Coordinates of C-alpha atoms in Angstrom, one line a residue:
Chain O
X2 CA 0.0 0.0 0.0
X3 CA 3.0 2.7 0.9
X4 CA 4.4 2.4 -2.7
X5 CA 1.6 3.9 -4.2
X6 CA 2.9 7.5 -3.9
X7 CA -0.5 9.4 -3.3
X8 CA -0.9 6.6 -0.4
X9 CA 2.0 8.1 1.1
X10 CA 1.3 11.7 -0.2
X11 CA -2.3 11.5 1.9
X12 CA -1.0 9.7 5.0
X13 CA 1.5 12.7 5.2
X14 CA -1.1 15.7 5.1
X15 CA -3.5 13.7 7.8
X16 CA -0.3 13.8 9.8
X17 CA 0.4 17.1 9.8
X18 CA -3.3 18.2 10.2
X19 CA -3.3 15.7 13.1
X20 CA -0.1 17.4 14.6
X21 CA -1.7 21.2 13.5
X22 CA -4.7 20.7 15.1
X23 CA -4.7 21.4 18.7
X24 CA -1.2 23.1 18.4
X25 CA -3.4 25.6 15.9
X26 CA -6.0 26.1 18.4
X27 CA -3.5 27.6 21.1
X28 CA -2.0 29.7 18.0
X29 CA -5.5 30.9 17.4
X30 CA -6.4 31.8 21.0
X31 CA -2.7 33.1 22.1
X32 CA -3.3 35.2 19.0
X33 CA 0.4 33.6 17.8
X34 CA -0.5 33.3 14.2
X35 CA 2.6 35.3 13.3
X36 CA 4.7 33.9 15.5
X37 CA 4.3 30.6 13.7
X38 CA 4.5 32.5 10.5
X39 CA 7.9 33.9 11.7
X40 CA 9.1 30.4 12.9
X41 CA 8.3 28.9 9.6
X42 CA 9.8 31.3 7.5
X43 CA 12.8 30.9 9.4
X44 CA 12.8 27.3 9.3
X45 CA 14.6 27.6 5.9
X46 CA 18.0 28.6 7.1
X47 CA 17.7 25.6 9.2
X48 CA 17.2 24.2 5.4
X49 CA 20.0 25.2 4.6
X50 CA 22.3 25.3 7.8
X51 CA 21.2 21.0 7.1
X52 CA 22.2 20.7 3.6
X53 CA 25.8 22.5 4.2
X54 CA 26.4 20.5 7.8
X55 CA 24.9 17.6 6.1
X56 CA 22.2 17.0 9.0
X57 CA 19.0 15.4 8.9
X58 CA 16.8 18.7 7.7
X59 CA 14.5 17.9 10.5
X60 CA 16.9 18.3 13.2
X61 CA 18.0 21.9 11.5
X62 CA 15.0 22.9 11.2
X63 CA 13.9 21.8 14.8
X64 CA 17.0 23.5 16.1
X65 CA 16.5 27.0 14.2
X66 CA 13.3 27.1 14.8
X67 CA 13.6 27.0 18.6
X68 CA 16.8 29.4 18.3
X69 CA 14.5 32.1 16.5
X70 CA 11.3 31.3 19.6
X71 CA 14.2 31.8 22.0
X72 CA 16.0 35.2 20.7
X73 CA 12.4 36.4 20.2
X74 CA 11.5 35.9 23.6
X75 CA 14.5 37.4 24.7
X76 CA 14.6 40.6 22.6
X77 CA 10.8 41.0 23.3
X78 CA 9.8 43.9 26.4
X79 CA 13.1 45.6 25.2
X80 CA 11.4 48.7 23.5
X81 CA 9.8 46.7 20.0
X82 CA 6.5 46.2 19.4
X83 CA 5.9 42.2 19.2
X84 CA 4.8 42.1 15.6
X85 CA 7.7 44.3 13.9
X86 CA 10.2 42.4 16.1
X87 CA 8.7 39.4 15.0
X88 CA 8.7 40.8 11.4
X89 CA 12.2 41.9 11.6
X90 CA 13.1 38.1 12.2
X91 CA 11.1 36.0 10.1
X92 CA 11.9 37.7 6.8
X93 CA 15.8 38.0 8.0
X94 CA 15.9 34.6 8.7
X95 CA 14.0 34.2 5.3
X96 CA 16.7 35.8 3.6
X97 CA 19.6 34.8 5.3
X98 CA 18.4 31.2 4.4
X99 CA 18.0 31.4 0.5
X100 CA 21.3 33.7 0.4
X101 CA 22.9 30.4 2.4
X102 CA 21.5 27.8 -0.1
X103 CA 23.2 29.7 -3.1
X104 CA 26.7 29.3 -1.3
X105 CA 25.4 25.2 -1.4
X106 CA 28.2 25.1 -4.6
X107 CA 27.7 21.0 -5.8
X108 CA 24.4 20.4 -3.5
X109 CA 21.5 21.0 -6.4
X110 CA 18.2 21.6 -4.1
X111 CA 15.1 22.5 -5.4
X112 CA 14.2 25.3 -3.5
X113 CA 10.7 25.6 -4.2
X114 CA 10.4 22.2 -2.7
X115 CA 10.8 23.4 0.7
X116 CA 9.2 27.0 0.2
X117 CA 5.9 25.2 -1.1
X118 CA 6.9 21.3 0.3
X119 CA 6.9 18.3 -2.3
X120 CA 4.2 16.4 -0.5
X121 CA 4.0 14.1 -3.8
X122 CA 7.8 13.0 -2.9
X123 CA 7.1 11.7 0.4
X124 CA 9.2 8.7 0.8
X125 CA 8.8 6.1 3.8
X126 CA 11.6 7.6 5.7
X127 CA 9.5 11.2 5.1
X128 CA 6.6 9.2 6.3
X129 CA 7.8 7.7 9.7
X130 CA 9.5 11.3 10.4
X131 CA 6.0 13.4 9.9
X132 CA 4.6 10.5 12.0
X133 CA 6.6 10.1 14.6
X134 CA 7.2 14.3 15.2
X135 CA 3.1 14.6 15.2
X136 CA 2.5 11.6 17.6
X137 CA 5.7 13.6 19.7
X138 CA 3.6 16.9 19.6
X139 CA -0.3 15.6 20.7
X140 CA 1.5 13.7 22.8
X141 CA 3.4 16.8 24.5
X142 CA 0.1 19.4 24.4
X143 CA -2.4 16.4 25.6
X144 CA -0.2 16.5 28.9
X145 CA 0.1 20.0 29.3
X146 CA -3.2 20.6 28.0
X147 CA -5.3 22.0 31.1
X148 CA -1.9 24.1 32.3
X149 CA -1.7 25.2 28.6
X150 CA -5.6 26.3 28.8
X151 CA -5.4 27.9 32.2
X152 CA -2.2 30.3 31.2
X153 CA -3.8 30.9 27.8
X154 CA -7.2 31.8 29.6
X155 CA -5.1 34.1 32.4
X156 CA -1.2 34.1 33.3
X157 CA -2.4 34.9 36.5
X158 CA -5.1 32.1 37.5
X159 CA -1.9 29.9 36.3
X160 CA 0.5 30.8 38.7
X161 CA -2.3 31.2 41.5
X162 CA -2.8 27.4 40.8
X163 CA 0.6 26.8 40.9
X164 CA 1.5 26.7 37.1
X165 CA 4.0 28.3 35.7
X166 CA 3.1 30.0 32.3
X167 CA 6.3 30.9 31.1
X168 CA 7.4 27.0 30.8
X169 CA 3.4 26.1 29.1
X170 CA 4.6 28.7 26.8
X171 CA 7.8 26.6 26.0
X172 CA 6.1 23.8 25.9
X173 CA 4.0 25.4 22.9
X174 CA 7.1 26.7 21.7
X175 CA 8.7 23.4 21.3
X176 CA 5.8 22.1 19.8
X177 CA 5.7 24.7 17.4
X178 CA 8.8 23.6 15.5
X179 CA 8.1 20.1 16.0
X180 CA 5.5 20.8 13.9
X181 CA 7.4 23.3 11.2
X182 CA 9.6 20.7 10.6
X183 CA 7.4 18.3 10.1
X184 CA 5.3 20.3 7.8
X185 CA 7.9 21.6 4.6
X186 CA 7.7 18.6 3.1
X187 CA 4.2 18.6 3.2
X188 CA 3.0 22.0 2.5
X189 CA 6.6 23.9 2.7
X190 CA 7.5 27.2 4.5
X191 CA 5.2 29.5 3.5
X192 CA 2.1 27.6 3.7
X193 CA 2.7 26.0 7.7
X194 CA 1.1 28.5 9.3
X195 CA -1.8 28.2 7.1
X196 CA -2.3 24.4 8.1
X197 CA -1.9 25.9 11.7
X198 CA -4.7 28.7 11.7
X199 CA -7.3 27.8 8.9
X200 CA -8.5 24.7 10.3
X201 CA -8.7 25.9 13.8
X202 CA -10.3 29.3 12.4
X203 CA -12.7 27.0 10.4
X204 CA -13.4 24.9 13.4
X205 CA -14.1 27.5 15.8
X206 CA -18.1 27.8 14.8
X207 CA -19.1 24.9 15.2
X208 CA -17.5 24.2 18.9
X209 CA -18.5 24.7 22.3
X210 CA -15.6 23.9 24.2
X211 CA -11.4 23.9 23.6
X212 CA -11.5 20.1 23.3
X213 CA -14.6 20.4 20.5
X214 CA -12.8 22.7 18.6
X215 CA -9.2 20.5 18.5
X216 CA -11.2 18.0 17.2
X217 CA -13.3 19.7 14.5
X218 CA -10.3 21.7 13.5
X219 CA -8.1 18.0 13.2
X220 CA -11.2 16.8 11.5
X221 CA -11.1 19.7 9.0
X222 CA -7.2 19.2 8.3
X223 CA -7.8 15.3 7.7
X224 CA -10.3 16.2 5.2
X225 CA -8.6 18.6 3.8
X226 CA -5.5 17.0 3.1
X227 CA -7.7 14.2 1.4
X228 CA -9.7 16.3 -0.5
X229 CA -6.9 18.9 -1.2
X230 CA -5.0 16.1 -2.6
X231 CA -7.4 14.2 -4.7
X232 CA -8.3 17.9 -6.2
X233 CA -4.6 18.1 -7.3
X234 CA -4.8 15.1 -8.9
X235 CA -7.5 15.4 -10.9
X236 CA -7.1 19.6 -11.9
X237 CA -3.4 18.7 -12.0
X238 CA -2.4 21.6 -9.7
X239 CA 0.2 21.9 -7.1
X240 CA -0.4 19.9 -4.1
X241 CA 0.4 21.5 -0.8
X242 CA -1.7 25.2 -2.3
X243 CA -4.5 22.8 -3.1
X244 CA -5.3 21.5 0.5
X245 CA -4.7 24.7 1.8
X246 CA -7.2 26.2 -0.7
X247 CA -10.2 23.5 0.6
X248 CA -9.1 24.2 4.4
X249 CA -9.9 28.0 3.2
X250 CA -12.9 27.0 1.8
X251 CA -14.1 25.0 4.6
X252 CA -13.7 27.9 6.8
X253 CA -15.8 30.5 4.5
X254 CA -18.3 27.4 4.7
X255 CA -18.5 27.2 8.7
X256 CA -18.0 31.2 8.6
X257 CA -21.7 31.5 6.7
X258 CA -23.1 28.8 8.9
X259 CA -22.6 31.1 11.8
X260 CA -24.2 34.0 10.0
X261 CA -27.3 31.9 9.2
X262 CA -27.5 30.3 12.8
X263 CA -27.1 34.0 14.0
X264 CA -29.8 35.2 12.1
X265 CA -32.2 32.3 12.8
Chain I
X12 CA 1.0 29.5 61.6
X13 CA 0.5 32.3 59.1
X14 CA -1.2 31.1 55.8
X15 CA 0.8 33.9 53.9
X16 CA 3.9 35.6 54.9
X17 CA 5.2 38.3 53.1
X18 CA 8.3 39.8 54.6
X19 CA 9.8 42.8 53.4
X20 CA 9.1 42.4 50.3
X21 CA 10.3 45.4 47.3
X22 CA 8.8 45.0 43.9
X23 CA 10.3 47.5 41.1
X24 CA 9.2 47.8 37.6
X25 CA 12.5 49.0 35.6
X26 CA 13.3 51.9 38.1
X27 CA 10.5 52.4 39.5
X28 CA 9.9 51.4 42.7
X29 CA 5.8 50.0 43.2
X30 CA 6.2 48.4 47.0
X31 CA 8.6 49.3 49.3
X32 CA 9.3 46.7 52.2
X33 CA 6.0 45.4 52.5
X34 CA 5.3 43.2 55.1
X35 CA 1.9 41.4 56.4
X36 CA 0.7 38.0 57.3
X37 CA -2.6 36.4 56.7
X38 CA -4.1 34.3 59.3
X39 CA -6.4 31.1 58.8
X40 CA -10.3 32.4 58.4
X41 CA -9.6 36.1 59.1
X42 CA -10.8 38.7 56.5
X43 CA -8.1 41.1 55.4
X44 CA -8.6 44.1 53.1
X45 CA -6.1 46.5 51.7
X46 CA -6.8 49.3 50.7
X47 CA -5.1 52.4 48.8
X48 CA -4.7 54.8 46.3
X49 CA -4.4 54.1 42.5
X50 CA -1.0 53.1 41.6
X51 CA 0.0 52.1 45.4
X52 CA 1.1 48.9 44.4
X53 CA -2.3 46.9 45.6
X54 CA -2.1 44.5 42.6
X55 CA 1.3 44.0 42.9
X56 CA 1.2 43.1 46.0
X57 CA -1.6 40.3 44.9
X58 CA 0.6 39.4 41.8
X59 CA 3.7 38.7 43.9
X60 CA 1.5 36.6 46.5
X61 CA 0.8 34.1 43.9
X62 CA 4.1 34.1 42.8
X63 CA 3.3 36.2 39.3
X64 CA 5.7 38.7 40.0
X65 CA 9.5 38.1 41.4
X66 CA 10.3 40.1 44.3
X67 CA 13.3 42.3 44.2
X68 CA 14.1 42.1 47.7
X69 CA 12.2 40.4 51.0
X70 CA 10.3 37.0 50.1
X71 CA 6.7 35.6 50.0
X72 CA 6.3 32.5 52.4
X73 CA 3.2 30.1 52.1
X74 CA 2.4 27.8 54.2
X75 CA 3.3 24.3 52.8
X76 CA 0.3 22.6 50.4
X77 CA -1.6 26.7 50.7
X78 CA -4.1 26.3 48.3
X79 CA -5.2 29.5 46.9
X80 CA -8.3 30.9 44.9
X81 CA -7.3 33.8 42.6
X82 CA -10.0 36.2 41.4
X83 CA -8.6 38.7 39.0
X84 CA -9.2 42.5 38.6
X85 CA -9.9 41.5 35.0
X86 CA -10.0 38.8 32.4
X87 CA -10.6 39.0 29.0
X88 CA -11.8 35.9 27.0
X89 CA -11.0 35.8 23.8
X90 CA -14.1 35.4 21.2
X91 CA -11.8 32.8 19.4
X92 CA -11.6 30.3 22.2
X93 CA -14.8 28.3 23.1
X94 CA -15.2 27.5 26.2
X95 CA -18.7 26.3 28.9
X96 CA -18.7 27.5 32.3
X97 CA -18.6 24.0 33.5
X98 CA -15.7 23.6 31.3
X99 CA -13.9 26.5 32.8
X100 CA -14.5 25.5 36.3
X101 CA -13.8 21.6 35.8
X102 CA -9.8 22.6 34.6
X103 CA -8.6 22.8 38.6
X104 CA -8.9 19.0 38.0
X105 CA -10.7 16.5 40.1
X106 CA -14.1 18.2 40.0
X107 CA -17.7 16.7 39.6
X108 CA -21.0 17.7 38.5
X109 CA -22.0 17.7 42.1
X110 CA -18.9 20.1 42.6
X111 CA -19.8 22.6 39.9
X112 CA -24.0 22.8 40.8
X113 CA -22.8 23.4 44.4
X114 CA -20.1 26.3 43.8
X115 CA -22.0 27.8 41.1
X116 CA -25.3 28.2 43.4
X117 CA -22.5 29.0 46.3
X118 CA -21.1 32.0 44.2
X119 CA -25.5 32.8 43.5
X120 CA -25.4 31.9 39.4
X121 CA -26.5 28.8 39.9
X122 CA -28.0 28.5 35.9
X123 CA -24.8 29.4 34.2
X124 CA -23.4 26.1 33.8
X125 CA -23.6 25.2 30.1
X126 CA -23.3 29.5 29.2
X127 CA -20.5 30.3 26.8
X128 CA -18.0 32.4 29.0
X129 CA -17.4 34.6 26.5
X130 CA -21.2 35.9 26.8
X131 CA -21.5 36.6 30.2
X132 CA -22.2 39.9 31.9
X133 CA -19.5 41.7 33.9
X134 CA -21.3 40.8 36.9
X135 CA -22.1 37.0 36.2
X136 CA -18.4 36.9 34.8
X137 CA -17.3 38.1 38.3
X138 CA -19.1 35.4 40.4
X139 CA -18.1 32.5 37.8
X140 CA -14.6 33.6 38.4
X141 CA -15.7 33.5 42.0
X142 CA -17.0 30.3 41.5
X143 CA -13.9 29.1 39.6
X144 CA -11.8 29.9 42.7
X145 CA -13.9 28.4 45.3
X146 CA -14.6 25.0 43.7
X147 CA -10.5 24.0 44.6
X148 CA -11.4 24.5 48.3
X149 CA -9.3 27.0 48.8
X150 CA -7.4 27.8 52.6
X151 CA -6.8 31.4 51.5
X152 CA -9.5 33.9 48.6
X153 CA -7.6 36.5 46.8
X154 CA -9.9 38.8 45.4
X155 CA -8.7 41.9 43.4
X156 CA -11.0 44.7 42.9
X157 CA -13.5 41.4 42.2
X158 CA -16.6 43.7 41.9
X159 CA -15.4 46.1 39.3
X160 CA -18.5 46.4 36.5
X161 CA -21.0 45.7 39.4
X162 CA -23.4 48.0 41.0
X163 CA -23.6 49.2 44.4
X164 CA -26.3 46.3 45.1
X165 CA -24.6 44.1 43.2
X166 CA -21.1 44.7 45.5
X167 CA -22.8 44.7 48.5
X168 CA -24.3 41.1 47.9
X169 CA -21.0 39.8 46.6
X170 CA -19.1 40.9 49.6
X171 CA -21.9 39.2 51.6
X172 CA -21.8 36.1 49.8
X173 CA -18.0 36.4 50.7
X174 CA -18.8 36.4 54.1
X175 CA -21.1 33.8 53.9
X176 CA -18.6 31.7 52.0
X177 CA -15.9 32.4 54.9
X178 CA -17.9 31.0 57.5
X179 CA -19.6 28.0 55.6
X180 CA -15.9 26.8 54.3
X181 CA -13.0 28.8 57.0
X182 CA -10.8 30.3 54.3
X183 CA -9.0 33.6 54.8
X184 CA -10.0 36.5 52.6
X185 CA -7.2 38.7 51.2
X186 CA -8.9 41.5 49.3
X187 CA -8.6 44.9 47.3
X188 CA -11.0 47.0 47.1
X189 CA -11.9 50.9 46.2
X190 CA -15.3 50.5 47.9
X191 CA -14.3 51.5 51.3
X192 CA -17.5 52.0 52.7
X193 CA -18.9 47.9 51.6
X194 CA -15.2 46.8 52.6
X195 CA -14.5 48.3 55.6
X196 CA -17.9 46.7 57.4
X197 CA -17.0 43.5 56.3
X198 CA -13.4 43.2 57.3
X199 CA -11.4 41.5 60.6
X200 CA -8.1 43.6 59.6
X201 CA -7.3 46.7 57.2
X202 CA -3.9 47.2 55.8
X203 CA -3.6 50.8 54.2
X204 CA -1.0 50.9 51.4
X205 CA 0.8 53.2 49.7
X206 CA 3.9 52.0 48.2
X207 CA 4.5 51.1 51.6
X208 CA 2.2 49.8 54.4
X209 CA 0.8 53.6 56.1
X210 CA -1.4 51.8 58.8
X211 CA -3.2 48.6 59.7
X212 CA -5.2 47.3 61.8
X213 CA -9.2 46.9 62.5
X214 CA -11.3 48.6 60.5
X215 CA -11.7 51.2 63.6
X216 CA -8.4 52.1 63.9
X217 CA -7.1 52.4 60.5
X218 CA -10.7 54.8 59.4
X219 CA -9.1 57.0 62.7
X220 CA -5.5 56.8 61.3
X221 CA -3.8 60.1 60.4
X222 CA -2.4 58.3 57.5
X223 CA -5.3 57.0 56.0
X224 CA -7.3 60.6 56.9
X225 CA -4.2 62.0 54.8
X226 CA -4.9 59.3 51.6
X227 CA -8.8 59.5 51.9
X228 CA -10.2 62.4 53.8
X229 CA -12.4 62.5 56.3
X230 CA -15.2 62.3 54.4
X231 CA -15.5 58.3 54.2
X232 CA -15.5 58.5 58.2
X233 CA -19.4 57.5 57.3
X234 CA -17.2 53.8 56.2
X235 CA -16.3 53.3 59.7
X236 CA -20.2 54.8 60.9
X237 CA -21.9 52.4 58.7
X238 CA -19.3 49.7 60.0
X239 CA -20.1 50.3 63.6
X240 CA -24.2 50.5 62.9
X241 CA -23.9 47.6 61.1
X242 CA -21.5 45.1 63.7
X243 CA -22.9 47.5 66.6
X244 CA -19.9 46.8 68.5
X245 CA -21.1 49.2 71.2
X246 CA -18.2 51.4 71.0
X247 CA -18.5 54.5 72.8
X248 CA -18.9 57.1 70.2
X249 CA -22.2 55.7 68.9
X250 CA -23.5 58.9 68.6
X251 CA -20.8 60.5 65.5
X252 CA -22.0 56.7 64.0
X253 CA -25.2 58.1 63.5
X254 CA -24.3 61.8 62.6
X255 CA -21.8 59.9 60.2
X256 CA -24.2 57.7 58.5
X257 CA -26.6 60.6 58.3
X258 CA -24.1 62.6 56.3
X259 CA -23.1 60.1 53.8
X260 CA -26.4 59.4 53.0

């Protein structure tokens, strides 16, 4: 069954839209949406930081990823406002990262692979890496998950119950480029945080508590990804664009059902 | 032993300086208010009880397994995040139906349970946080400004039910408030802060303070009237109670 390559091309989206879900959820609420953007973005000089050291490109892009969190965190409350500090990084780090790759003299990449993934070149290794980094991240948020809703609902009611936000907020942190590495191949750099925010976004109408929505929005990216990829196949279009297009649609879809139940 | 003992405690922002060697202790059941100007480091002083803010000099000791219940000046819920107020109040962990029925009709919104936080009042918003911190069974209530957005009825019957609550369960009360005249009558021990600690003691002595005359005025003497009338302590200047009452009114 794995050789057929849209097998393995389909059991890679429903593993990142299983990994994006409830991580997206706490991006939505924490209002982070460009802070994954910026993590993303900058996962690409991890790109190419792998291909010159000759690393696995997940590790690279695990380890920049959680460098650029870090130096945010650090630089932020030191006189910039959050989103051109954040703004100031991610594109840097964008830059830096396809200046790097065109020093890669005998390495031919295809850069457009990672800026827009290659999801129909999953192999099996591919495979058991998105796999195993999404079980890694529901895994990590299911523990933390009532300290991570009680310092996203108030810093303050967490560390009155004796949780410390500032580590939950690692924890997401962590999670966060997990889940960026997992996703270039799939959907590539620019498109991550879109698998992060449109399902949640989508799910958000039709839930009624936290849990509700992390499973509507992981239901969302399942179908996406199936329904994304099946559309590419058949219109012959890029992949990765395509499932983010049906997420998108799915979310003007839940968007109107709001409106009608509001005016009912 | 002391529930909470804060001992000379300094918390700065940058350079400047909000409390100045602050210290107090809270005792099991006892109802403590602090009261204070704006910007006198009230909140703070809440913020670096629960650990929320480091101090930069003194320390905060609580007494080993304290458990505390947090109500906040302010929350904001954001409309993206869906959440019941059973929900809200199960994520202390280890609570049942039984548990949320009883603290919601303890904190007196007893039909809220299946209500979408994010559409509450101010005022049913105030008791469900209320509710929230009750349902742990906490030794010690920290309540900051908890009545903001409610009217002078509604205060009065949330500070009652916060009586009501202390002697039903025994938890200490630490509390801010700006409502002197609802606060005062319903506290054991007032602490009057200003950066520093100006005065403290019962409600009596602290309304009488020069310190607290110099923050406030004499004008809320009616606080301490409407204390006395209340508790009728028969203290010996029940006659300014009435005059006092008279000219608040």
């Amino acid at each position: 069954m794995l050789d057929d390559f849209m097998v393995r091309a389909a059991l890679a989206g429903i593993g990142v839209a299983f990994a994006s879900a409830p991580l997206g959820c706490f991006v939505v609420w924490r209002r982070m949406a460009y802070f994954g953007d910026a993590t993303a973005h900058a996962a690409i000089l991890g790109v190419a930081l792998s291909l010159a050291f000759s690393m696995s490109i997940f590790v690279g892009t695990v380890v920049v990823a959680l460098l650029m969190a870090l130096v945010v965190s650090v630089l932020s409350g030191r006189g910039y406002a959050m989103d051109t500090l954040l703004g100031v990084l991610a594109h840097s780090a964008l830059a830096f990262g396809l200046v790097a790759v065109s020093f890669l003299s005998g390495v031919r990449i295809d850069l457009m692979a990672y800026l827009f993934g290659d999801i129909l070149a999953v192999s099996r290794g591919d495979l058991s890496v998105i796999w195993g980094g999404a079980a890694l991240v529901v895994a990590l948020i299911g523990w933390r998950w009532s300290a991570l809703l009680t310092s996203t609902l108030s810093e303050d009611l967490a560390y009155a119950s004796g949780i410390n936000p500032k580590r939950e907020q690692l924890v997401l942190t962590i999670a966060l480029a997990i889940t960026v590495a997992v996703a270039i191949k799939v959907v590539g750099v620019l498109l991550i945080a879109a698998m992060l925010i449109i399902p949640a976004a989508a799910a958000r109408p039709l839930s009624r508590t936290p849990e509700g929505m992390a499973i509507a929005a992981g239901l969302i990216g399942i179908l996406s990804a199936i329904i994304g990829l099946r559309a590419a196949y058949v219109l012959d279009t890029p992949a990765g664009p395509s499932i983010v297009c049906v997420a998108a649609i799915t979310f003007i879809a839940t968007s109107i059902l709001k409106g009608l139940g509001r005016q009912r | 032993m002391s529930l909470v003992q804060v001992e000379g405690l300094s918390v700065r922002y940058g350079a400047r300086t909000a409390l100045s060697r602050v210290s107090l202790r809270v005792e099991p059941s006892e109802i403590v208010t602090i009261v204070g100007p704006n910007g006198s480091g009230k909140t703070s002083l809440l913020r670096a009880i629960i650990g929320a803010i480091k101090p930069f000099q003194g320390r905060v000791v609580q007494a080993g397994s304290l458990k505390i219940g947090y109500v906040p000046q302010k929350l904001h819920i954001d409309e993206t995040l869906p959440i019941t107020v059973s929900r809200f109040l199960k994520l202390s962990g280890g609570v049942t139906a039984a548990d949320i029925d009883y603290t919601l009709a303890q904190a007196g919104v007893p039909e809220l349970e299946k209500a979408q936080l994010s559409q509450l009042s101010g005022g049913q918003f105030q008791r469900v946080l209320l509710a929230r911190a009750l349902i742990a069974k906490p030794d010690l209530l920290l309540l900051d400004e908890a009545t903001q957005g409610l009217d002078q009825r509604g205060s009065a019957s949330f500070y009652q039910q916060i009586e009501t609550v202390r002697q039903n369960t025994g938890c200490a009360v630490l509390m801010i408030s700006h409502e002197l005249h609802v606060v005062m009558s319903a506290s054991d021990r007032v602490i009057c802060l200003n950066g520093h600690v100006c005065c403290e003691g019962t409600p009596a002595v602290v309304a009488s303070a020069p310190e607290y005359r110099a923050l406030f005025g004499t004008g809320t003497g009616g606080a301490l009237a409407l204390y006395r009338h209340e508790h009728d302590h028969g203290h010996d200047h029940a006659d300014h109670c009435h005059d006092h009452t008279e000219a608040t009114e």
